[in-house]
Amino acid sequence: ANVDYVRNQLGKLIAIGKKPDIVAIDYLGIMGPSKSSKKYQSQVFELEETVRDLRILSKDLNISLIVLSQLNRGPEARLDKTADLTHFRSGDALPNEAALAITIYNPCAQGAGSKDGEPPDNILKLNVVKNRFGPTGEVTVGFDAKTGKIYDLY
């Protein structure tokens, strides 16, 4: 799919009175920019245009977009295994255009268990690495791996 396809589908929903407040794009790496005859020199340039087109779409339709993106292998080299803005596979495009960027860290996936002094098996750490509207920082939430449900711990 590309951004034009998403715009078209959203237009159909809006036309029948079912405008969504939030749309999730899963995932950025397989999405293309709006239709054009451009030939891109690299995937990075194509991703940059796709991200720009998505931002324009969001503003034009006044809809929040949640865009999922892969990370590069950089976090694996870090001692704490967490990601930051430099680890988005999309290069600078997504972090530059996004109003909010959140990375997800699953301590259990990194070998941490529920032993003494280690996090329990049912948590995720959401790291707000960019926020144009407020603070950044880490939020710990509950996670049910069987259902994929994320819930408030408090």
mmCIF file of C-alpha atoms in Angstrom:
data_model
loop_
_atom_site.group_PDB
_atom_site.id
_atom_site.type_symbol
_atom_site.label_atom_id
_atom_site.label_comp_id
_atom_site.label_asym_id
_atom_site.label_seq_id
_atom_site.Cartn_x
_atom_site.Cartn_y
_atom_site.Cartn_z
ATOM 1 C CA ALA A 1 0.000 0.000 0.000
ATOM 2 C CA ASN A 2 0.995 3.609 -0.322
ATOM 3 C CA VAL A 3 -0.115 6.896 1.212
ATOM 4 C CA ASP A 4 -2.628 7.526 -1.594
ATOM 5 C CA TYR A 5 -4.316 4.199 -0.817
ATOM 6 C CA VAL A 6 -4.593 5.104 2.871
ATOM 7 C CA ARG A 7 -5.940 8.571 1.969
ATOM 8 C CA ASN A 8 -8.521 6.969 -0.343
ATOM 9 C CA GLN A 9 -9.683 4.478 2.303
ATOM 10 C CA LEU A 10 -9.932 7.213 4.935
ATOM 11 C CA GLY A 11 -11.879 9.387 2.479
ATOM 12 C CA LYS A 12 -14.415 6.577 2.063
ATOM 13 C CA LEU A 13 -14.828 6.282 5.833
ATOM 14 C CA ILE A 14 -15.201 10.031 6.234
ATOM 15 C CA ALA A 15 -17.780 10.145 3.411
ATOM 16 C CA ILE A 16 -20.040 7.727 5.314
ATOM 17 C CA GLY A 17 -19.600 9.559 8.613
ATOM 18 C CA LYS A 18 -17.119 7.159 10.210
ATOM 19 C CA LYS A 19 -14.006 9.311 10.506
ATOM 20 C CA PRO A 20 -11.509 7.586 12.789
ATOM 21 C CA ASP A 21 -9.637 9.547 15.444
ATOM 22 C CA ILE A 22 -6.550 7.332 15.196
ATOM 23 C CA VAL A 23 -5.109 5.224 12.382
ATOM 24 C CA ALA A 24 -2.279 2.715 12.839
ATOM 25 C CA ILE A 25 0.171 1.999 10.021
ATOM 26 C CA ASP A 26 1.881 -1.376 10.470
ATOM 27 C CA TYR A 27 4.550 -0.950 9.328
ATOM 28 C CA LEU A 28 6.428 1.914 7.641
ATOM 29 C CA GLY A 29 9.014 -0.260 5.866
ATOM 30 C CA ILE A 30 6.493 -1.798 3.467
ATOM 31 C CA MET A 31 4.560 1.374 2.762
ATOM 32 C CA GLY A 32 5.300 3.564 -0.211
ATOM 33 C CA PRO A 33 4.910 7.307 -0.714
ATOM 34 C CA SER A 34 2.068 8.856 -2.674
ATOM 35 C CA LYS A 35 1.971 7.713 -6.294
ATOM 36 C CA SER A 36 4.663 9.272 -8.373
ATOM 37 C CA SER A 37 6.887 8.349 -11.242
ATOM 38 C CA LYS A 38 9.977 9.130 -9.198
ATOM 39 C CA LYS A 39 12.772 6.628 -9.057
ATOM 40 C CA TYR A 40 14.491 6.774 -5.691
ATOM 41 C CA GLN A 41 18.243 6.549 -5.320
ATOM 42 C CA SER A 42 17.839 4.704 -2.049
ATOM 43 C CA GLN A 43 15.228 3.317 0.292
ATOM 44 C CA VAL A 44 16.058 6.116 2.736
ATOM 45 C CA PHE A 45 14.844 8.775 0.263
ATOM 46 C CA GLU A 46 11.666 6.793 -0.372
ATOM 47 C CA LEU A 47 11.023 6.457 3.372
ATOM 48 C CA GLU A 48 11.597 10.191 3.862
ATOM 49 C CA GLU A 49 8.948 11.010 1.265
ATOM 50 C CA THR A 50 6.553 8.430 2.709
ATOM 51 C CA VAL A 51 6.917 9.928 6.195
ATOM 52 C CA ARG A 52 6.375 13.456 4.834
ATOM 53 C CA ASP A 53 3.278 12.300 2.939
ATOM 54 C CA LEU A 54 1.904 10.640 6.080
ATOM 55 C CA ARG A 55 2.424 13.813 8.097
ATOM 56 C CA ILE A 56 0.589 15.839 5.449
ATOM 57 C CA LEU A 57 -2.223 13.266 5.442
ATOM 58 C CA SER A 58 -2.534 13.494 9.212
ATOM 59 C CA LYS A 59 -2.756 17.271 9.128
ATOM 60 C CA ASP A 60 -5.122 17.412 6.133
ATOM 61 C CA LEU A 61 -7.615 15.003 7.698
ATOM 62 C CA ASN A 62 -6.989 15.966 11.340
ATOM 63 C CA ILE A 63 -6.328 12.326 12.239
ATOM 64 C CA SER A 64 -3.651 11.005 14.567
ATOM 65 C CA LEU A 65 -1.385 8.423 12.963
ATOM 66 C CA ILE A 66 0.505 5.729 14.810
ATOM 67 C CA VAL A 67 3.303 4.570 12.524
ATOM 68 C CA LEU A 68 5.217 1.440 13.476
ATOM 69 C CA SER A 69 8.813 1.178 12.355
ATOM 70 C CA GLN A 70 11.623 -1.286 12.816
ATOM 71 C CA LEU A 71 14.788 -0.424 14.666
ATOM 72 C CA ASN A 72 18.282 -1.079 13.416
ATOM 73 C CA ARG A 73 20.599 -3.399 15.366
ATOM 74 C CA GLY A 74 22.128 -0.542 17.383
ATOM 75 C CA PRO A 75 20.321 -1.300 20.665
ATOM 76 C CA GLU A 76 21.871 -4.774 20.764
ATOM 77 C CA ALA A 77 25.309 -3.168 21.175
ATOM 78 C CA ARG A 78 24.207 -1.086 24.154
ATOM 79 C CA LEU A 79 24.610 -2.405 27.681
ATOM 80 C CA ASP A 80 20.997 -1.634 28.593
ATOM 81 C CA LYS A 81 19.672 -2.836 25.175
ATOM 82 C CA THR A 82 17.312 0.147 24.911
ATOM 83 C CA ALA A 83 16.740 2.205 21.767
ATOM 84 C CA ASP A 84 16.794 5.942 21.135
ATOM 85 C CA LEU A 85 16.061 8.229 18.157
ATOM 86 C CA THR A 86 19.214 7.171 16.323
ATOM 87 C CA HIS A 87 18.051 3.560 16.122
ATOM 88 C CA PHE A 88 15.047 3.961 13.817
ATOM 89 C CA ARG A 89 15.612 1.996 10.621
ATOM 90 C CA SER A 90 13.940 4.821 8.686
ATOM 91 C CA GLY A 91 16.986 7.012 9.303
ATOM 92 C CA ASP A 92 16.209 10.554 10.351
ATOM 93 C CA ALA A 93 12.870 10.736 8.521
ATOM 94 C CA LEU A 94 10.538 9.396 11.192
ATOM 95 C CA PRO A 95 12.193 11.001 14.216
ATOM 96 C CA ASN A 96 12.363 14.379 12.435
ATOM 97 C CA GLU A 97 8.718 14.417 11.330
ATOM 98 C CA ALA A 98 7.097 12.710 14.315
ATOM 99 C CA ALA A 99 5.452 14.685 17.084
ATOM 100 C CA LEU A 100 5.949 11.757 19.442
ATOM 101 C CA ALA A 101 8.351 8.811 19.254
ATOM 102 C CA ILE A 102 8.157 5.872 21.634
ATOM 103 C CA THR A 103 10.375 2.804 21.731
ATOM 104 C CA ILE A 104 9.346 -0.420 23.438
ATOM 105 C CA TYR A 105 11.748 -2.478 25.528
ATOM 106 C CA ASN A 106 10.873 -5.938 26.768
ATOM 107 C CA PRO A 107 13.342 -6.887 29.542
ATOM 108 C CA CYS A 108 12.239 -10.527 29.391
ATOM 109 C CA ALA A 109 13.187 -10.758 25.714
ATOM 110 C CA GLN A 110 16.716 -9.764 26.748
ATOM 111 C CA GLY A 111 17.014 -12.641 29.219
ATOM 112 C CA ALA A 112 15.781 -10.818 32.314
ATOM 113 C CA GLY A 113 13.386 -12.862 34.385
ATOM 114 C CA SER A 114 11.536 -12.526 37.624
ATOM 115 C CA LYS A 115 14.515 -13.401 39.822
ATOM 116 C CA ASP A 116 15.318 -11.222 42.816
ATOM 117 C CA GLY A 117 16.358 -7.735 41.755
ATOM 118 C CA GLU A 118 15.224 -8.192 38.151
ATOM 119 C CA PRO A 119 12.003 -6.998 36.538
ATOM 120 C CA PRO A 120 9.007 -9.345 36.541
ATOM 121 C CA ASP A 121 8.103 -11.326 33.419
ATOM 122 C CA ASN A 122 5.009 -9.261 32.716
ATOM 123 C CA ILE A 123 6.339 -5.775 32.021
ATOM 124 C CA LEU A 124 7.286 -3.563 29.087
ATOM 125 C CA LYS A 125 9.191 -0.326 29.264
ATOM 126 C CA LEU A 126 7.893 2.411 26.985
ATOM 127 C CA ASN A 127 10.551 5.033 26.409
ATOM 128 C CA VAL A 128 9.225 8.361 25.161
ATOM 129 C CA VAL A 129 12.311 9.475 23.225
ATOM 130 C CA LYS A 130 10.652 12.497 21.581
ATOM 131 C CA ASN A 131 7.644 14.539 22.603
ATOM 132 C CA ARG A 132 6.885 17.918 21.038
ATOM 133 C CA PHE A 133 4.068 18.432 23.536
ATOM 134 C CA GLY A 134 5.610 17.454 26.840
ATOM 135 C CA PRO A 135 8.257 15.532 28.724
ATOM 136 C CA THR A 136 10.232 12.517 27.625
ATOM 137 C CA GLY A 137 11.086 9.556 29.820
ATOM 138 C CA GLU A 138 10.273 5.969 30.621
ATOM 139 C CA VAL A 139 6.910 4.464 31.531
ATOM 140 C CA THR A 140 6.582 0.908 32.824
ATOM 141 C CA VAL A 141 3.405 -0.953 31.875
ATOM 142 C CA GLY A 142 2.071 -4.441 32.332
ATOM 143 C CA PHE A 143 2.135 -6.877 29.438
ATOM 144 C CA ASP A 144 0.282 -10.123 28.843
ATOM 145 C CA ALA A 145 2.390 -11.984 26.282
ATOM 146 C CA LYS A 146 -0.365 -14.509 25.543
ATOM 147 C CA THR A 147 -2.870 -11.886 24.424
ATOM 148 C CA GLY A 148 -0.569 -8.973 23.584
ATOM 149 C CA LYS A 149 -2.538 -6.769 25.953
ATOM 150 C CA ILE A 150 -0.757 -3.790 27.534
ATOM 151 C CA TYR A 151 -2.196 -2.524 30.802
ATOM 152 C CA ASP A 152 -1.553 0.012 33.549
ATOM 153 C CA LEU A 153 0.329 -1.434 36.510
ATOM 154 C CA TYR A 154 -0.999 1.063 39.001
#
